[in-house]
Amino acid sequence: MQQQKNIFPCGALPPRFGEAFEAVARHLGFVRTERGERVQIEQGKNGLLVKKSAQGIFLRWEKPVQLYRAFSILCERWNETEFCVEERPCFETLGMMLDVSRNAVLRPESLKTMLERMALMGMDLGMMYTEDTYEIPEQPYFGWMRGRYSIAELEELDDYAAALGIELCPCIQTLGHLNRALHWPALAHLKENEEVILADDERTYAFLEEAIAAAAAPYRSRRIHIGMDEADGVGLGTHLARFGYEDPHAIIRRHLERVKAITDRLGLSAMMWSDMYFRPDSPTGDYYDSGMPSQKSMDAVVKDVTLVYWDYFHEDKADYAQMFKKHRALGAPTAFAGGIWTWAGPAADYDKTLACAVPGLEAAKEAGVPLVLATAWGDNGAEANLQTALLGMQLYAEFNYGGNCDAARLARRFEVCCGADARAFLRLSAFNTAPGMRSGPMRPVNAVKFMLYQDPLVQLYEGDTQGIAMGEHFAALEREYAAYAQASETYKPLFEFYRQLAGVLACKCEWHERIGPAVRGGDKQTAQRMTERLREAEARAKRLRASWRELWNSTNKPFGFEVIDGRMGAVCARMETACTRVQAWVEGGEAPPELLERVLPYTRTAGGALMGSYAVGEIVSACKIDV
C-alpha cells in the first residue's frame, strides 16, 4: 500500500484534471487537499519536468498524459529533499495495443485500470485490437456470442481515456483475420477463403462501409488501424474462381483504395500493417526475407496510409535497421510495432520480450520513427492474462522517456506505476524454458503449454524433453510463486494461478519423464508410483481450472473461457484414462501401446534447440483434431 501523501496541485492544469487525478492518485497514495503540500504546475515544451527544492515542488507537462507520469515520478522520489528530473520522449507518440479478439475480451473496468497504468507511464495512444468484437448495428452476427463491445461501452472508454490525456482509436481488420466473422452463414458470401474477405465484390465494400463507420463512431480520434496483415491466399480462392488469376499486388492495391475511399469519406486517417507489401515478393511467403521491395510492391503502396512495421522476433538491431530501410523505399509514412510476448501460452515470456524490444526500439529511435506501438497478442485462446503485459508496457514507456533500458530503473518505475515486483513478472519466462532447454530461432520454446496439454499416453514431446528435469523445475517454481502471491495484494489472484499451474506441471512432468521408460522396461513398481502422481496432478488440474476461471472472470468478459474450460476438461479426462489403463497393466493387463511406441524428436532441431508448439491442436494428438 502506498503511504498517503497530501498535496495541492495548482497552476496550469489540463482539461478534466480533477477526474483524471482521482483515477491515478489512488495508485500513488496522493490525496488532493488544500492543506497538502503545494505543487505548482505549468504547461511548457520539450517534455516533462519534475523538480523539488527548498522553493517547493514544480511540475511541467507538454502533453496532458505527461503530467500523470510526472506525478508517478514525484511519488517515486517523494522522500527525497531535492531532485530534478527532465524527460524528453524519443517518439512523438507511444501507444499500447491490447488484443481483445482471441477469445478474451477485457471488461471495461479492466481496460480503465490499464488506461490508468498507461497514464502513470506516460503512454498517450491506446488501441483495442477488435477483429469482430465491436458492434456493427446492421450486422447482428458480427461478434455474436463473442463478448463484443457495444458502442456505448466504447464511448465510455474513449471518454475515460480522453480525461487521462490518452487517445483511443479503433484497430480492426478489413482484409484478413476475419475467420470468426466469415464463418457465420450470414456472412459466408463475403469469403475469399476461411480467413480473408473477398476483394472486388461490391457486397464486401457495403459491409466494410458499415464496419468502418461503426468502429470509428465511438471515438474522438480520427485515426483508424485497418489491419490488412497476414491475408494469405489473396486472389487464390473465390477471387480466382470468379475473376481469374491476377497478381496479388494489384488486388491489394485496388482493395486498399476502396477501403481508403471509405475512411476518407468518414474523415479518418488510416494506418495498416505492412507485411502484405513484402510477402508476395518473398520466396517463402514470409515478411522478413523478401529483400528490397519490388517495383510491384512500391506501385501497390497508397502513399498517405501509414505503414506499421511489426517485428516481435529479431534480436539484432541491424535486422530492424534493414527493415526500416525497406520501408523507406515504399515511400509511405512508417510506424513501428514491437511485441510483449503474451501469446506463447499461459505464461508471458520476458526473456524474449527484452531481447527483441530493446534493439527494435533503438533502431526505431535512430530511424526517427514518430509512432511506436507495444502489442500484446492472445493467439490460440488468450491463455495468458493481459495483466502480464504490464511490465512490457513499462519497458516501452521507460525507453521512450529515457532512451535506454536500465533494469534497476525499470523495476523502480514498475513498482510505482503498477504496484508490483518486476521479478515476479520477469520470472514468468521460467515457465517456458527449463534448465537445459534451448529455444529455437525467432520464437521462444513454450514448455508450459506443451507440457500442460501433452497427452499422458500419446507423449509427442518425450523425445524433445529427455534428460531435462522439468518436474523438479516446476516444483521450485511453485514455491517461488507461492511467495509472490503471499507478498502481493493487487496481483495475488494472478500469482496464485501461476503457483497452481506450476504445481500441476510438477506432478504431470514427473509422469512424463518416468512413465515411458517404466512401461517399456517392465518396471511396474515405478509405474504404480507414477499413477499415484498423475492422480494428484488430475486433482490439482481441477483446482487450477477453477482458479483460471476466477482469474479470467476478474479481468475478462465470460465469453471465450469455454475454450479453456474444454481444454482443461480434456486434460483431466485424459489423465483419468491414463491412470486407469496403466493401473490395469500393473495388475496384469495389456501395456498401453502408446507408451511402447518408438520415441522420436518432434520439435527439437538438429542443433538441439526446441521450437515448441503454439496451438493446442499440434500438442495433444498425432491425429487431426476436428473441433
Steps between C-alpha positions, in 0.01 A plus 500: 500500500624849414543740791252788494653820363293819526557744214331801345559520122455850360586700191461395136290188535388306189130453419310264732795494738294424808346189346832373368687573822250304705543204265879485524553636850360187666792303353753746643356581839447868414208688658399837356433745778555872556689411817749292302842589368468748216595366154542769237411382150578662167454405137809535285704341223772239473339228706446482873682631805472396864694714745513514876709751692486731798268721290244219469377250240471590133357290215500581129311316229482528123227241441234442768602135547850616591362670808377167634839344430650797684285419802630140493859634499413730788362201690811295425728768646264645759734449797794675335572855609615627163502365146438598140378263226458618143383262228457549126328214315681317222177461304221744423241239596530185707210260493378172641296249302308238696364195321133456594412271209659163584217389733590728793311830489613727783226635722461878472604528866821310422570727205453805719763367738732439205443858386585627846825304496575637151449855625742446788752364250440788255363296207266716294335270243285195560362241260276203561553244227145404404458259210129444560464610861335834438138571417380555142130586538412369154682166555356303794730200445817711506648421842195302608574287809853640506466771764516785248508857631188706459526849356404634844785308669754635251370854535542476877853365466594770251371766736694350790820486296458858381485622860837332559654662192495173305372473144305183429455393142343198329716212381308265272542269199388574145660213304639202698450368854121497460438129556269546799276732298514315169421159649138606560270392214358854498840637393637206303429676169787737583767228513816488292603214726448407865700802624487761223218718374430507125650797317325657200152392609262792557338318792838503674525878480143550620590285801829683559322836483281383789794351689732801473224746587401294805861453610579872481175637640577467874837674484614862497813396311511529124761223478401149402707186463353296214713185545567341157766259637560130447231477231625170363346389172384836366391441143528121528158402635157626398666792321693261276187300419296809417750733335797287396859536613642844574816609676424538876676840504237641266210352695633636829555846351148512357345372824695750708386785277138396553552478877678835505214659308278399792738636764537823301123549488491454877787743556733229632877465470588136433793286601558135411741216570765495229575130450273451198731725298786258567348152500423481125870573431623233742607153382340356813205736542671641809526865609869544569682312224378679188790736431441859396142565379427417139359757261166320529505549876588867470226553242247332731562745785241768572732777610292668769414181691749456785680165490549328834810281492451227759783288629493293819775258412841642410768555762753695292456873446640464148199288400264778605710765331487304175121472522469875559712549188260280302204697630656831400519364145122456500457875539219503757514618865627223728417408859646215706333231710697277733368217712446407862506121479161410651397254229732200546267333751383550859818688599641815341863482395712794610834352395384521139319830555814671628724339239283636218350821632822679591675470159169573326448818700861606449465458125166684497657788691793521257260483204300795635174306512226725642255232619586186696257237624545222751277204421370220723340223297287208619546238228341156550259586777650790697633267769725763658310762695569846355612628840824320417566763230541779756875467541543511123293816485728651764803396295375685192412805709835517675687468172285775351577743781854388577639383167631172640406200709642500852382196698514664843317808376237284333439310824464819706260657252296180476460487876365857499277484191367147541561416865685181410832323532665493157672172578165323542419597141848438360504152650196400294753404233604211724167334421602486136861385523637248748874462572665313215234608250600723210262706287496486125548806281243782485266378774544366854429143594181478707532199728211613720257460212610176344559330835163612636311367198724207401297181519617270780495200264569653156819675612603694191769698686671214684788503254532878520521513880709193586764576760335825616383498864179689440316361804762638737503830310127555534498389865748782571283744304198401709685604814622821336154612389349410835732763645403755234130438567553539873686830450257665256148614576427652156629204298426218744244327267748517211792357695279243671401379154866460408572320828229249421610468137855420613362243744305319229805499274728371777285188535418459133859544382621236743254259337618597152865455595461156654194314374629419149828344618311317777249338264759419233727352769227305676548697823155468654608635838601835348188499283285456811668799665457709188131411483459637851693810393275551197188467714642781711557700180137439399370629834727803475391564141137516608590763759709684240202513262292666773779747577541576129128565469510738797797689356340516153171635632676760714648667191311372193142461388394136548484424126794294380576317821299208369807423286734488804237304692485245221878471479542450873207260510674294234828514694326357806309239301814370333687482832218288638514274193879467526482406867234239432692337217842500667344366819343220295845412364650502849232253604576263212328649197636625167765770497375822334629478141541878483774479767678222311542707182847601387602836648573759230583872511210725405601866511865453599733623224818329386691749715307403812272804526127460563250687284203436728139494383262794512166329420328239714413300190872445436556378856236254613492239225661372183145472367320794343304693760165593344346759728 
